Short mmCIF file of C-alpha atoms in Angstrom, two decimals:
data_model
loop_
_atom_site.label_atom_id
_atom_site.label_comp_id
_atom_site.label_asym_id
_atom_site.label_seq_id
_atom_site.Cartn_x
_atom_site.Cartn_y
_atom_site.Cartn_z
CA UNK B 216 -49.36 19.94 26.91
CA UNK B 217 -47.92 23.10 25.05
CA UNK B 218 -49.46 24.54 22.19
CA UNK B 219 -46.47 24.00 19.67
CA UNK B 220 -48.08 24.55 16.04
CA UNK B 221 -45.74 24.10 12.70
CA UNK B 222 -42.93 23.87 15.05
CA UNK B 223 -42.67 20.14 15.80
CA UNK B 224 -39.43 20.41 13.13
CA UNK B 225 -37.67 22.91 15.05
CA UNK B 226 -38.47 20.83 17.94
CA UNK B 227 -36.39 17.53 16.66
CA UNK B 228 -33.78 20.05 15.75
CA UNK B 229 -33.39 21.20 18.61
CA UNK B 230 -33.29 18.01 20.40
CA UNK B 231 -30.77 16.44 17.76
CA UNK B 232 -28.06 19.22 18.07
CA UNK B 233 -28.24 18.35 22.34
CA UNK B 234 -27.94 14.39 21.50
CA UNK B 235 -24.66 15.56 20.01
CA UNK B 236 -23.55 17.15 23.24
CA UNK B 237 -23.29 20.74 21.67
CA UNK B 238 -25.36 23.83 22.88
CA UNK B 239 -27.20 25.91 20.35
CA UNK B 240 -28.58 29.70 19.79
CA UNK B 241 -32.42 30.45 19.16
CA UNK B 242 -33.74 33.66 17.84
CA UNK B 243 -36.47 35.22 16.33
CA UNK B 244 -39.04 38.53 17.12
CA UNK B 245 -41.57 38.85 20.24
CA UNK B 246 -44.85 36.50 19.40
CA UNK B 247 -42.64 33.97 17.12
CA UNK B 248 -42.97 30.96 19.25
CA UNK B 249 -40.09 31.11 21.00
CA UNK B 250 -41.23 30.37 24.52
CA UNK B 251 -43.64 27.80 23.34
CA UNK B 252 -40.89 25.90 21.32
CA UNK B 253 -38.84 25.78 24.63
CA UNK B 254 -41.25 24.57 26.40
CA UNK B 255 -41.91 21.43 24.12
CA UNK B 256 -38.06 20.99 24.03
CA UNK B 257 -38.16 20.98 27.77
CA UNK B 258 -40.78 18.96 27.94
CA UNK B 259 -39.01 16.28 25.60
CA UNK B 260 -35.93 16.32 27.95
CA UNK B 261 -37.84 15.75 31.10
CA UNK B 262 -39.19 12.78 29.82
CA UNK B 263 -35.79 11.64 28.87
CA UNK B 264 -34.86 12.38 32.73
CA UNK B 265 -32.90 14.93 31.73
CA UNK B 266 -32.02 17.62 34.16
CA UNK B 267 -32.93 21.46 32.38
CA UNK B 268 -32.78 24.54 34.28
CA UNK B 269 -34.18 27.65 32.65
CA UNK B 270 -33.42 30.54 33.79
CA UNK B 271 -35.38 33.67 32.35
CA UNK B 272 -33.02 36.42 32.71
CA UNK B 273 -35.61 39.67 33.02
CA UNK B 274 -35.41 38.26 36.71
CA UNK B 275 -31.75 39.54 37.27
CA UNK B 276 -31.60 43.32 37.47
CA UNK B 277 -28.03 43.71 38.86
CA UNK B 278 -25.52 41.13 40.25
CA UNK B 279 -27.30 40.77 43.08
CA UNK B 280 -30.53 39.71 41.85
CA UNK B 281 -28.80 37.15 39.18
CA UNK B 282 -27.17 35.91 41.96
CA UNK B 283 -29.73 35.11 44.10
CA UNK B 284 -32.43 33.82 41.42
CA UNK B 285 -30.04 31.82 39.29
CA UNK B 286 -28.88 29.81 42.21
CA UNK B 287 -32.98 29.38 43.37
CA UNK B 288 -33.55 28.16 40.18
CA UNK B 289 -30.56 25.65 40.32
CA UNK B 290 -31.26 24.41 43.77
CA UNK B 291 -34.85 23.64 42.67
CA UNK B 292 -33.83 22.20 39.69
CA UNK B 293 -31.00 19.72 40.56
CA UNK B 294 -33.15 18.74 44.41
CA UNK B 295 -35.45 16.16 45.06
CA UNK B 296 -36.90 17.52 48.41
CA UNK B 297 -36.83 20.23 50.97
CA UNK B 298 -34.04 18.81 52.72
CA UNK B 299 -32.03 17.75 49.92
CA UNK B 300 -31.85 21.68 49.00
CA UNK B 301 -30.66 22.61 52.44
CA UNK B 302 -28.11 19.84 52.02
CA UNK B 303 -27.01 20.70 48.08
CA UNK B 304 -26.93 24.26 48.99
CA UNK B 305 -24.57 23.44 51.90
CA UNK B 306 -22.02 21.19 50.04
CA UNK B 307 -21.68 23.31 46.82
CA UNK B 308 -22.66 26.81 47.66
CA UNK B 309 -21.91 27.34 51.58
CA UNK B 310 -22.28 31.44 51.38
CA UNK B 311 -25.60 31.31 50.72
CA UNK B 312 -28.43 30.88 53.07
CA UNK B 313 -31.81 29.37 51.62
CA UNK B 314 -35.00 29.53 53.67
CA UNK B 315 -37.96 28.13 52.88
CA UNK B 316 -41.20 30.09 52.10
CA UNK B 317 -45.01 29.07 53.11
CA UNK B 318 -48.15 30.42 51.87
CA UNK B 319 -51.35 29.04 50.51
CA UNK B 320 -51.57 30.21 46.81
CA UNK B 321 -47.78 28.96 45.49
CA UNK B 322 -47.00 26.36 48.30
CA UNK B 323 -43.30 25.85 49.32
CA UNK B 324 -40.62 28.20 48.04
CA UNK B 325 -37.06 29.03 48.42
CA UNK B 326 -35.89 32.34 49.51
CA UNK B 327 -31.88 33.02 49.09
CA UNK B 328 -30.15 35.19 51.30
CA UNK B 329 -26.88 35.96 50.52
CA UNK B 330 -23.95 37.07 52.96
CA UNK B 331 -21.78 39.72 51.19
CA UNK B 332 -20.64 42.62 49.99
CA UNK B 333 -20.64 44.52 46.43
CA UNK B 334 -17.11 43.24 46.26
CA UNK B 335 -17.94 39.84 47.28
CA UNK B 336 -20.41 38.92 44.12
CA UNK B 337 -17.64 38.66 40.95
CA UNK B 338 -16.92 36.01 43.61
CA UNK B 339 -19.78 33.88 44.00
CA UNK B 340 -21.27 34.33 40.91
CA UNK B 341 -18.51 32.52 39.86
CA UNK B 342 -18.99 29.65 42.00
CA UNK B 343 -22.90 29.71 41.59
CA UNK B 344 -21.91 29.57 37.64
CA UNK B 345 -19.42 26.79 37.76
CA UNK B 346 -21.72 24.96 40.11
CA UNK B 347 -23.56 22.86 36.81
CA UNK B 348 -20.00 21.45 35.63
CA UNK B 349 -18.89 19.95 39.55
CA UNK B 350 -22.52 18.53 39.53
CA UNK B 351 -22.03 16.96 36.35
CA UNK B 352 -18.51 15.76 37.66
CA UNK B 353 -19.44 14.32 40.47
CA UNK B 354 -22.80 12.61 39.46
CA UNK B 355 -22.36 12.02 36.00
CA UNK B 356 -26.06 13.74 35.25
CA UNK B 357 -25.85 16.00 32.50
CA UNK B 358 -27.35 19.45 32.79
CA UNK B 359 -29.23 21.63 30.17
CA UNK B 360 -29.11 25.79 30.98
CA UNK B 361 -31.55 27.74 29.40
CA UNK B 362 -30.99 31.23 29.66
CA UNK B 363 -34.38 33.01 28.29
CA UNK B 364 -33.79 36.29 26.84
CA UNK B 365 -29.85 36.36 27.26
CA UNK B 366 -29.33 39.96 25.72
CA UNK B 367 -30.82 41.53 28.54
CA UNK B 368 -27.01 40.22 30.53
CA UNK B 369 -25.81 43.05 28.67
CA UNK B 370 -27.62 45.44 30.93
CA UNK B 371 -25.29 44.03 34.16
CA UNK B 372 -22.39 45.89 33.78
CA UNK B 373 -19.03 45.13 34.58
CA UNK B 374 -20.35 41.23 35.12
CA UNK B 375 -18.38 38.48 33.45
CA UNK B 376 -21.06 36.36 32.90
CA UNK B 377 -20.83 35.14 30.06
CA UNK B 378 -16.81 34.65 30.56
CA UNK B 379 -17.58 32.80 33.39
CA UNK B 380 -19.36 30.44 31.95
CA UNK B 381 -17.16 29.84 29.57
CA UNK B 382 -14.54 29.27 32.10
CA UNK B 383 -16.61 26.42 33.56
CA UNK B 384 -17.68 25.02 30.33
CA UNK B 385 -17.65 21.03 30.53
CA UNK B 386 -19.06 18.03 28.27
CA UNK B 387 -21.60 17.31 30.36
CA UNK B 388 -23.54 21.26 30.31
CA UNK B 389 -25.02 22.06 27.41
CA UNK B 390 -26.76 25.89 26.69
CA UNK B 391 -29.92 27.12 25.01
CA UNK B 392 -29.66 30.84 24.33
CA UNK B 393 -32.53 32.45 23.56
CA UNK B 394 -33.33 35.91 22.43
CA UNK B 395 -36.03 38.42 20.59
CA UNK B 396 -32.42 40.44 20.08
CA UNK B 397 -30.70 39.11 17.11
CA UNK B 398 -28.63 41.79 16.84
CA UNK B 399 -27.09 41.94 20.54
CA UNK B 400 -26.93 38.23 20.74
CA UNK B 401 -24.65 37.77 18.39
CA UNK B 402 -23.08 40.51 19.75
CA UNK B 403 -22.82 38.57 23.12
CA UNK B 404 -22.03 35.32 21.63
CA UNK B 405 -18.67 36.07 20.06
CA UNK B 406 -17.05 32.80 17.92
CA UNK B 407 -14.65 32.24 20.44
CA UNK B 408 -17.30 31.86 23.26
CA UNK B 409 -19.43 30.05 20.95
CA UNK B 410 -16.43 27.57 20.15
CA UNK B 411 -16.04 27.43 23.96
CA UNK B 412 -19.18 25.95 24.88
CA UNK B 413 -19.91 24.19 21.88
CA UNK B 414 -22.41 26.81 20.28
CA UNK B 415 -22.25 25.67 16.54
CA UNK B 416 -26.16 25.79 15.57
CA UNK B 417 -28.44 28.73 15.20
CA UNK B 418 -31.73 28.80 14.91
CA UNK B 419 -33.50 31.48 13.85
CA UNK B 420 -37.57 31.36 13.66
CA UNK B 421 -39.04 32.58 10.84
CA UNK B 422 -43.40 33.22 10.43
CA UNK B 423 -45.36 30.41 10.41
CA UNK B 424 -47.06 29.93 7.08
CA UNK B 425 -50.56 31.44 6.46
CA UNK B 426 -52.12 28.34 5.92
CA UNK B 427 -50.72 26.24 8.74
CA UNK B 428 -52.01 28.92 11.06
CA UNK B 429 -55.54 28.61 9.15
CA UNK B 430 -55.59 24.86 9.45
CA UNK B 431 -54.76 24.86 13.05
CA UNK B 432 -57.59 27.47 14.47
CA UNK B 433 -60.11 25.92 11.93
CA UNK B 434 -59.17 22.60 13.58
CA UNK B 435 -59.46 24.19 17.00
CA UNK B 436 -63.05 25.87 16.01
CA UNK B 437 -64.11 22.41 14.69
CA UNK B 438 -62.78 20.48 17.42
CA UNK B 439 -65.28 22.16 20.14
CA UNK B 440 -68.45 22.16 17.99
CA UNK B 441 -67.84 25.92 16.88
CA UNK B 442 -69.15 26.81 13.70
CA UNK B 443 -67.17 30.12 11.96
CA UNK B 444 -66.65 31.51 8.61
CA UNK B 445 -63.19 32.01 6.47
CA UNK B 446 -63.95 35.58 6.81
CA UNK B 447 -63.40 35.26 10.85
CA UNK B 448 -60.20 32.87 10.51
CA UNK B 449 -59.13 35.16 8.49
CA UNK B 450 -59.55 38.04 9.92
CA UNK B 451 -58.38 36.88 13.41
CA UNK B 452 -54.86 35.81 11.51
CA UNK B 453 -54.86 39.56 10.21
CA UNK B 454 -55.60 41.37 13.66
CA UNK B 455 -52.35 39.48 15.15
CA UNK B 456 -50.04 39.75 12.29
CA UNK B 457 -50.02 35.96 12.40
CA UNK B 458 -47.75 35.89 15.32
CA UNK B 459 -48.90 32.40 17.16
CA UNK B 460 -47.81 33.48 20.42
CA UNK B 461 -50.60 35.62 20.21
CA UNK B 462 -53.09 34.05 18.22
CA UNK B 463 -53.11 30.88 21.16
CA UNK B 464 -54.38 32.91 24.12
CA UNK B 465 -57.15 35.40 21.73
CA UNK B 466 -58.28 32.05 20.56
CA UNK B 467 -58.80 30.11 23.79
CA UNK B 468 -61.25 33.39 24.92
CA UNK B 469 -63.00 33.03 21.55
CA UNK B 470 -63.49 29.50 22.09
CA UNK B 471 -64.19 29.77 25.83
CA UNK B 472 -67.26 32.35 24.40
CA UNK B 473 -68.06 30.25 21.38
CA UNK B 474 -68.98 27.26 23.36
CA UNK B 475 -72.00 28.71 24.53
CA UNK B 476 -73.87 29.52 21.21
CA UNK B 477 -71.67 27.17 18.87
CA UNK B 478 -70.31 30.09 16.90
CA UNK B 479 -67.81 32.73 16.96
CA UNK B 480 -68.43 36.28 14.44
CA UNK B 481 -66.04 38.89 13.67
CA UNK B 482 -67.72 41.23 16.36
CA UNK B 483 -66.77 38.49 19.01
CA UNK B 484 -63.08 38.83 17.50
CA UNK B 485 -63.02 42.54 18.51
CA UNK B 486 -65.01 42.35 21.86
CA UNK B 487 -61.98 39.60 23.05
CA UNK B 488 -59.32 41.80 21.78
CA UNK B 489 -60.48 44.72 24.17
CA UNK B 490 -60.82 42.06 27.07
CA UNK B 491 -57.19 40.66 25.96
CA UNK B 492 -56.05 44.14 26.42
CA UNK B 493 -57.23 45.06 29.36
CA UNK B 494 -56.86 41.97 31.24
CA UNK B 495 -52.71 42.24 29.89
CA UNK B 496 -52.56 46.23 31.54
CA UNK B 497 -54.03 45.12 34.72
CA UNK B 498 -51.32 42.12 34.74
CA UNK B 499 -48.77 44.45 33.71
CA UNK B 500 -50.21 47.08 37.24
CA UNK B 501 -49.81 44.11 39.33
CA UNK B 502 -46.84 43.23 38.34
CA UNK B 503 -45.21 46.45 38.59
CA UNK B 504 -46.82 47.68 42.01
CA UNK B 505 -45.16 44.62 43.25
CA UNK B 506 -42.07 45.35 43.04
CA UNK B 507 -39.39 47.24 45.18
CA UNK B 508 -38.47 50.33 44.21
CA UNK B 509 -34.77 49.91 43.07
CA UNK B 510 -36.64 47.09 40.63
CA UNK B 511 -38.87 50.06 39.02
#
């Protein structure tokens, strides 16, 4: 279950402006919630059976690499099985070439190889981007898009995304823009495209309030036999600026330590910061050595 404190309002909000068929625009800083409030909407609509594809768009670095991971994540979104992706990938997208991935730490995964040229990808993309409003045609299941940090689809230039999808816009595909960009969203999401794919709600996330943050990590501290003082709720809400985003993972280490002596001090709040830290820069080494060197 996701962590989704003071936000269970935005939440029904959310989900009420998609009962009405229309798409909507979230915004709001880095460590405001955002991720964790679209993950409780998503996990709303998947209990609804709703189809939602979310598609975090840091992944796409040039046409190429939208390309290819925006039609992965639609192929494992909209397929039941291994087969069935072969078989949806050969009806609606027939210039790509999936292949399916072993290994023992993430399982099965799909690989997409795509046949063209530089030319060639105004093309497809517009075929992988239409793809959502022929599903919905021809099986009647509605489809959610998230795209997860849109602004950065200003970095892909001379890429008609965003026309594109309003070109295939349809009743039964709804969108969820999200973005830490205020500014270059609405830049993006002009009020004709907006009017296009029925984008009338915006919501923008403002701070939690002090003392809903309080009440929650008291109730956390409480609810695992951990005894701590106002001074060390306090102070833990001052060292993150009271972003929650950040406040969740600091607090599952204190907790994770507190357990074994049944209370947490303001020392411990510094000595998990440092660990936070570090374990975030040698993420953020991975992550980088792994990729190519046209991605650096």
């Amino acid at each position: 279950m996701i962590h989704n404190v003071g936000r269970e309002s935005d939440v029904q909000l959310v989900l009420s402006v998609l009962a009405k068929g229309e798409s909507l625009a979230i915004e709001g800083p880095p460590y405001r919630g955002k991720t964790h409030l679209v993950h409780r909407v998503r996990e709303e609509l998947e209990l609804q059976r709703r189809i939602v594809i979310n598609f975090p768009c840091e992944m796409a670095f040039d046409g190429r690499s939208f390309l290819e991971q925006y039609c992965k994540v639609l192929l494992k979104s909209v397929s039941n099985n291994v087969k069935s992706i072969f078989e949806e990938s050969q009806k609606y997208l027939p210039n790509i070439r999936p292949k399916i991935n072993m290994n023992a730490v993430h399982g099965a995964d799909i690989r997409i190889d795509y046949q063209l040229n530089d030319h060639d990808i105004n093309q497809y993309l517009a075929e992988a981007l239409a793809l959502p409003k022929r599903l919905y045609e021809e099986k009647k299941q509605p489809l959610i898009i998230i795209f997860d940090e849109v602004h950065l689809l200003m970095d892909l230039k001379d890429l008609p995304i965003l026309e594109m999808i309003g070109r295939s816009a349809s009743e039964g595909v709804q969108y969820i823009f999200v973005s830490s960009r205020s500014d270059l969203m609405k830049l993006m999401l002009t009020d004709k495209f907006r009017e296009t794919v029925r984008c009338r709600s915006r919501l923008s996330l403002g701070k939690l309030a002090v003392n809903v943050i309080y009440f929650y990590i008291e109730s956390q501290f409480k609810d695992n036999n951990i005894k701590v003082s106002a001074s060390v709720v306090d102070r833990l809400i001052q060292v993150t600026d009271g972003d929650i985003a950040f406040i969740l993972p600091i607090l599952q280490r204190l907790i994770q330590k507190g357990k074994l002596f049944k209370r947490i001090s303001i020392l411990d709040i510094g000595n998990v910061l440092r660990e936070h830290l570090i374990y975030l820069d040698d993420w953020c080494r991975l992550l980088f050595d792994s990729l190519s060197t046209h991605q650096k």
